[in-house]
CSV table of C-alpha atoms in Angstrom, one decimal:
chain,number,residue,atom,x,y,z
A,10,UNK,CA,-24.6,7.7,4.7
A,11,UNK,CA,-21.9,7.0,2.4
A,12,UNK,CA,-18.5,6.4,2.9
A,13,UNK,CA,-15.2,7.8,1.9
A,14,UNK,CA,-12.0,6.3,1.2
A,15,UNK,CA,-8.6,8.0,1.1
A,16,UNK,CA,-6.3,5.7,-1.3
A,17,UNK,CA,-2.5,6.9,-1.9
A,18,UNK,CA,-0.7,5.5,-4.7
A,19,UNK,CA,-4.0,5.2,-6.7
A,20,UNK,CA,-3.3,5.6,-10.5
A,21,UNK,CA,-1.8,1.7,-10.8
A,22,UNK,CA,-1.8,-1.6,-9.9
A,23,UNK,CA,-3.3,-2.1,-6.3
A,24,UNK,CA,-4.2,1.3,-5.5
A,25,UNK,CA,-6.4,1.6,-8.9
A,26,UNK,CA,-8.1,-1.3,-8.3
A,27,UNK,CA,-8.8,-0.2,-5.0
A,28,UNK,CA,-10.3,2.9,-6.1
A,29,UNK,CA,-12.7,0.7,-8.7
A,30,UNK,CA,-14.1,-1.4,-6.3
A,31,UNK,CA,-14.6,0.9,-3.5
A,32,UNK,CA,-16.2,3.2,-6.3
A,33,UNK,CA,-18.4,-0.4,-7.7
A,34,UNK,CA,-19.6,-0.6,-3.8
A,35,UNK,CA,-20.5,3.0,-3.7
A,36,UNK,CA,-18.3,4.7,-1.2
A,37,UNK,CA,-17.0,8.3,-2.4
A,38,UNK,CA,-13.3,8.3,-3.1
A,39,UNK,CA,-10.3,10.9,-2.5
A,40,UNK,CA,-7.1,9.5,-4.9
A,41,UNK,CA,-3.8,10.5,-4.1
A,42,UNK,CA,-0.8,10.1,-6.9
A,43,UNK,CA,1.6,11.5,-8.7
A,44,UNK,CA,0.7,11.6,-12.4
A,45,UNK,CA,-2.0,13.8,-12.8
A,46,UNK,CA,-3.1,12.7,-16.6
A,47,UNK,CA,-3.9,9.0,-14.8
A,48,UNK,CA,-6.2,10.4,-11.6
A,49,UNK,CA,-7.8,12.3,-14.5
A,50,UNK,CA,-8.5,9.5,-16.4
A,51,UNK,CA,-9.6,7.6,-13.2
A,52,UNK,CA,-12.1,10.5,-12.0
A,53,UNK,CA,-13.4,10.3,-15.4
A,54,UNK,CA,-13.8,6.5,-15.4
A,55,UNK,CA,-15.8,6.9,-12.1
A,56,UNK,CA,-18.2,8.6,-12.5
A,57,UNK,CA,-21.0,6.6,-10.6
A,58,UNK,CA,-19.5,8.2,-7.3
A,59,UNK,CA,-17.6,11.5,-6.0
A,60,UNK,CA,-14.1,11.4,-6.6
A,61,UNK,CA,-11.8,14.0,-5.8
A,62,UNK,CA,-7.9,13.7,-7.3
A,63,UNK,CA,-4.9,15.5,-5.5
A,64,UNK,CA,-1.5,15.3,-7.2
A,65,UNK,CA,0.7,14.4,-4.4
A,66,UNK,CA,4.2,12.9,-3.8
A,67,UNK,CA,3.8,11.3,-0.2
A,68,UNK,CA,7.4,11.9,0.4
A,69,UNK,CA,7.2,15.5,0.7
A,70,UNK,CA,5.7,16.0,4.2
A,71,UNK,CA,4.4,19.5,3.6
A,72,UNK,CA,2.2,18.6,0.3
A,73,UNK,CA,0.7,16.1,2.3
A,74,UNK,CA,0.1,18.5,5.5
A,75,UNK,CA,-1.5,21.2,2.5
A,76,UNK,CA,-3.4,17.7,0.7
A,77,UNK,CA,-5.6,16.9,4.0
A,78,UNK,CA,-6.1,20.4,5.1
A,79,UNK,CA,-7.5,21.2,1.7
A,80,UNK,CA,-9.8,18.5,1.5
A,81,UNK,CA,-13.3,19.7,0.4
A,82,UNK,CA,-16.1,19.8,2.8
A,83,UNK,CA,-17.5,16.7,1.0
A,84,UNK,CA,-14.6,14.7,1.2
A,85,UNK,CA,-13.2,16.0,4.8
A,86,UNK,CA,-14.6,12.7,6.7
A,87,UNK,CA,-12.4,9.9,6.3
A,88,UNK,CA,-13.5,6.3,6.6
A,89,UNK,CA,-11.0,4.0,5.6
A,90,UNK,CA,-7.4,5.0,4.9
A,91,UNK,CA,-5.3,2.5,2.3
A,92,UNK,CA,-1.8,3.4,2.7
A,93,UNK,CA,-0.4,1.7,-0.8
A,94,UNK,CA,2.5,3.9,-1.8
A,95,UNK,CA,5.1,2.3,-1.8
A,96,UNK,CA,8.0,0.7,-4.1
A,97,UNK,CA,10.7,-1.8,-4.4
A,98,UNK,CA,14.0,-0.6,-6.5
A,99,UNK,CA,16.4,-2.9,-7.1
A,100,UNK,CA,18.3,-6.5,-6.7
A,101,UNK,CA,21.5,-6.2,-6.0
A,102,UNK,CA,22.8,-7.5,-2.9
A,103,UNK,CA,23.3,-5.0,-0.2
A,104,UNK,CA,27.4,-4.3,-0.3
A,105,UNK,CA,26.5,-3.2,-4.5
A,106,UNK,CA,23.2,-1.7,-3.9
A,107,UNK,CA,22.5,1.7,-4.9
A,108,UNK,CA,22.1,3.9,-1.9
A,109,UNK,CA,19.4,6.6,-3.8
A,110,UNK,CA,17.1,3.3,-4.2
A,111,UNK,CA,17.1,2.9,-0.5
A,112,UNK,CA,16.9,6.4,0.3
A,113,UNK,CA,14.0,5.9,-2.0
A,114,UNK,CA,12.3,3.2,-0.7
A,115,UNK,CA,12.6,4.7,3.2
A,116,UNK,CA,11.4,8.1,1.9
A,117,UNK,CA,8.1,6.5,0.1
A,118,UNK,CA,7.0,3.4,1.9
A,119,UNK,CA,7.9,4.3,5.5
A,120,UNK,CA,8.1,8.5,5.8
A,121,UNK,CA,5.3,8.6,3.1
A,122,UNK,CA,2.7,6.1,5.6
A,123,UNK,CA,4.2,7.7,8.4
A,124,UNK,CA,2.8,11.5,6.7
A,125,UNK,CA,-0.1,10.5,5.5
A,126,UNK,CA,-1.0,8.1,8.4
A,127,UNK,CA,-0.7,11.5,11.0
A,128,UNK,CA,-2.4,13.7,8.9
A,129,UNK,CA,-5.7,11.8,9.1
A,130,UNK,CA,-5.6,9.8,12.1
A,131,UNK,CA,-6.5,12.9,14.3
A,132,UNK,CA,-9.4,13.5,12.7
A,133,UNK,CA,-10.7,9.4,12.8
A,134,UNK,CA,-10.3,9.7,16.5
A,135,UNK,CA,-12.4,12.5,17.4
A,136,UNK,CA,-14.9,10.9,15.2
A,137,UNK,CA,-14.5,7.7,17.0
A,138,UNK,CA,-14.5,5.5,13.8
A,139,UNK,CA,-12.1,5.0,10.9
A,140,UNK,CA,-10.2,2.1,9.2
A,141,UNK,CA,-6.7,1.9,8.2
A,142,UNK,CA,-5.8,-0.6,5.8
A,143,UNK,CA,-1.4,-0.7,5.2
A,144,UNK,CA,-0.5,-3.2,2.5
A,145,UNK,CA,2.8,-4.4,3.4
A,146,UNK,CA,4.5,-7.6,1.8
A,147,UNK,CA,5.6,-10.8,2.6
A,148,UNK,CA,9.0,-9.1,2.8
A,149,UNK,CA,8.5,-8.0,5.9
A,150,UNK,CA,8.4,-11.5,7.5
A,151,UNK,CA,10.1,-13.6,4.8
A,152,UNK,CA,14.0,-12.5,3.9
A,153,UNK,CA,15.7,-13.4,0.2
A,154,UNK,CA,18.7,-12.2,-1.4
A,155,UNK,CA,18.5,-8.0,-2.6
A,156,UNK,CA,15.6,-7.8,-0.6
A,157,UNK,CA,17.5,-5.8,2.1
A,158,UNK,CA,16.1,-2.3,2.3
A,159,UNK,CA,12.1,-3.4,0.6
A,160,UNK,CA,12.0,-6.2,3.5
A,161,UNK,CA,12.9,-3.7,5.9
A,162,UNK,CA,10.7,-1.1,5.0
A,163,UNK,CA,7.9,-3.5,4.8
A,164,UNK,CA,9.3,-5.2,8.3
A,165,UNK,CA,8.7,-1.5,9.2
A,166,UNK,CA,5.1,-1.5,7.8
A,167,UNK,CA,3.5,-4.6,9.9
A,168,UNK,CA,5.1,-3.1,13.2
A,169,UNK,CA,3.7,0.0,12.6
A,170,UNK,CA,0.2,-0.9,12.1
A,171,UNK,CA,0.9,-3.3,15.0
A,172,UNK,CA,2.1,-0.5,16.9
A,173,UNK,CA,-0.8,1.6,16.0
A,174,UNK,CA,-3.4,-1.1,17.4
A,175,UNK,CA,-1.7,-0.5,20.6
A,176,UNK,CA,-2.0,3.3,20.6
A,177,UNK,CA,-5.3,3.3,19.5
A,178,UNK,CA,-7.1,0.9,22.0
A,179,UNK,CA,-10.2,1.7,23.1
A,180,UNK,CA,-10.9,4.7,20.3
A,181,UNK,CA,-12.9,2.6,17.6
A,182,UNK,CA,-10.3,2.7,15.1
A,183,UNK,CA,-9.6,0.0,13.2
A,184,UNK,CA,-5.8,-0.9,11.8
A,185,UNK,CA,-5.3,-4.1,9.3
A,186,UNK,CA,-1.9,-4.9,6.9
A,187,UNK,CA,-2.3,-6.5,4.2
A,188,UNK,CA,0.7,-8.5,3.1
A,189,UNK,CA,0.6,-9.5,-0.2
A,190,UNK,CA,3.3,-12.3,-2.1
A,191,UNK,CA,4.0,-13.1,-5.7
A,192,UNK,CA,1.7,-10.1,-7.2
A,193,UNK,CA,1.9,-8.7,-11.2
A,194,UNK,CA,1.1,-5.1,-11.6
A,195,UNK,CA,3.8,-2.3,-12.4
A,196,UNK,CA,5.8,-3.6,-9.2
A,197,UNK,CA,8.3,-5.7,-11.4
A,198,UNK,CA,8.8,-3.2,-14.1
A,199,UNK,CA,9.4,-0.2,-11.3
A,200,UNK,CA,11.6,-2.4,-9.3
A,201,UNK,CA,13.7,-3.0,-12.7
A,202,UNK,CA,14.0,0.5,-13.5
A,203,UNK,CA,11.3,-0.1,-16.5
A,204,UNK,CA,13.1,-2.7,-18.0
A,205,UNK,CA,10.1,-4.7,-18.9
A,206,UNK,CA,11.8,-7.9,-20.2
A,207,UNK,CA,13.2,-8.3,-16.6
A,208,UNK,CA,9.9,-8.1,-15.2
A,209,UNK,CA,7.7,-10.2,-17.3
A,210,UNK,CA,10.5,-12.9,-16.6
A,211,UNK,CA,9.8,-12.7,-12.8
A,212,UNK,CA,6.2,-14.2,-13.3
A,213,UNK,CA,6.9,-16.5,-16.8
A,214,UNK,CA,5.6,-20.2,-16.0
A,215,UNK,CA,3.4,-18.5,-13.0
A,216,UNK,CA,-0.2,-17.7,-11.7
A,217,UNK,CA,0.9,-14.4,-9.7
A,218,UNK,CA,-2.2,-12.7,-7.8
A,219,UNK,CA,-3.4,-9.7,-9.3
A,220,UNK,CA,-4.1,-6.4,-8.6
A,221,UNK,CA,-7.9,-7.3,-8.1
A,222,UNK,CA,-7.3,-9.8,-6.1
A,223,UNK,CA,-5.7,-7.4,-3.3
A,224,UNK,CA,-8.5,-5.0,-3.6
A,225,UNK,CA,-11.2,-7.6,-3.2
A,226,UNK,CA,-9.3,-8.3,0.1
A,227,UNK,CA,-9.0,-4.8,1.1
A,228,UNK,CA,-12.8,-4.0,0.8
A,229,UNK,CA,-13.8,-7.6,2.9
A,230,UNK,CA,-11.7,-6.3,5.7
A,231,UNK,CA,-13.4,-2.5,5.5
A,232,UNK,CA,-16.4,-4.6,5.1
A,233,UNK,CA,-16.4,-6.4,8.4
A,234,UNK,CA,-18.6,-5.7,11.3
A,235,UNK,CA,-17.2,-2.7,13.1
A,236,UNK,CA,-16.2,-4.9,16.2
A,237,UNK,CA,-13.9,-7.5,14.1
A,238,UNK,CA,-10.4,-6.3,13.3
A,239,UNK,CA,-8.0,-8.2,10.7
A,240,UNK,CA,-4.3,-7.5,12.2
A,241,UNK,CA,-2.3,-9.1,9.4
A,242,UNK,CA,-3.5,-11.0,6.3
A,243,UNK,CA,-0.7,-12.7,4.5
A,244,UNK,CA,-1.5,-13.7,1.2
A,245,UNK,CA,0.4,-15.6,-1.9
A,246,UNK,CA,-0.5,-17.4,-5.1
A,247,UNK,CA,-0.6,-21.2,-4.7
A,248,UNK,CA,2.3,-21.4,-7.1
A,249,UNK,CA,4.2,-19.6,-4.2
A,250,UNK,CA,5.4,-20.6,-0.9
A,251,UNK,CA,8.3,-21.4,1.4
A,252,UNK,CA,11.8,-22.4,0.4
A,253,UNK,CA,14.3,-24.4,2.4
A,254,UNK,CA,17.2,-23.0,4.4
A,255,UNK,CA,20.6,-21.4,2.3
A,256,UNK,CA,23.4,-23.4,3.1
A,257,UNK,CA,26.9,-22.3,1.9
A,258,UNK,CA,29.2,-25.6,2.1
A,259,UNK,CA,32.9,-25.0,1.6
A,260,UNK,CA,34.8,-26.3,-1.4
């Protein structure tokens, strides 16, 4: 039988490329965004499998309630969740930071999982089978300066889904987060407030992972046998890694 897979935040960057290579493997698809004209052009690039497009900000709990109980009879069955919504805004260090970015943030990466995240899992349960896949950051583990609220929120994400294998032992369902490093899609240029220049400079001189690279990860861990689960992936490019400790020495 074939599959479906429920992707949030799929019109760019992870979540599109998601939805292409769950599509290339043939599972049907349900694509959850905000900008309409972009799931258009996405159904209409897909057409090798059954898409269905809902307009949705995951940060309003009541379109997401109205979302799943609206689903159509041929997408009502729910394989594999991908929780990628989410967003950094901002730099600055905390003391300047601006308060509506991390209202932001909180509102999309952890109530907007949170919605989403209940409104299906009931449904996986009965069923006795169902995959969620969260992709949460290296900011969760790994702190730097004007990371503050992201790293949280992403600190938020891996306990969750940690939190989630807990609850649901014994049920079938399967929980993985994905936690992805120095990536280029729109992150930078979101995260900038669309000032491109800022962004590009973020990845000059590097080989950043891409987009595909995160979906092709995301499919191997749906793709497992059903008795394997993948708690946490970490993943970076190899121009990435660790730095030493800060030290502030006095004058």
């Amino acid at each position: 039988m074939t599959k479906t897979a429920f992707i949030t935040g799929a019109t760019s960057g992870f979540g599109r490329a998601c939805a292409e290579i769950f599509a290339e493997k043939g599972w049907d698809l349900v694509l959850c965004g905000r900008r309409e004209e972009r799931l258009q052009e996405l159904q209409n690039q897909l057409t090798e499998v059954a898409v269905h497009t809902v307009v949705c900000d995951v940060r309003k709990r009541e379109q997401v309630e109205n979302m799943v109980k609206t689903l159509p009879e041929s997408h009502s069955n729910i394989d594999l969740l991908v929780n990628n919504a989410g967003l950094a805004l901002g730099m600055k260090p905390a003391q300047d930071a601006d308060l509506d970015d991390w209202e932001n943030m909180v509102d999309t990466n952890i109530k907007g999982l949170l919605y989403v995240t209940r409104a299906l899992l009931p449904a996986m349960v009965s069923r006795g089978k169902g995959d969620i896949i969260n992709i949460g950051s290296i900011a969760g583990s790994w702190p730097y300066p004007g990371g503050n609220a992201y790293g949280a929120t992403k600190a938020f994400v891996k306990q969750f889904s940690n939190n989630l294998r807990a609850d649901l032992h014994g049920t079938g369902i399967r929980v993985s987060n994905v936690e992805p490093g120095l990536a280029e899609s729109e992150f930078s240029v979101v995260r900038f407030h669309g000032d491109k220049e800022k962004a590009d400079a973020v990845y000059e001189g590097t080989e950043p992972l891409t987009p595909v690279d995160i979906a092709e990860i995301v499919y191997w861990l749906a793709d497992r046998p059903s008795h394997v689960n993948v708690n946490r992936l970490e993943v970076m490019p190899v121009c990435q890694s660790w730095s030493p400790f800060a030290i502030h020495r006095k004058q």
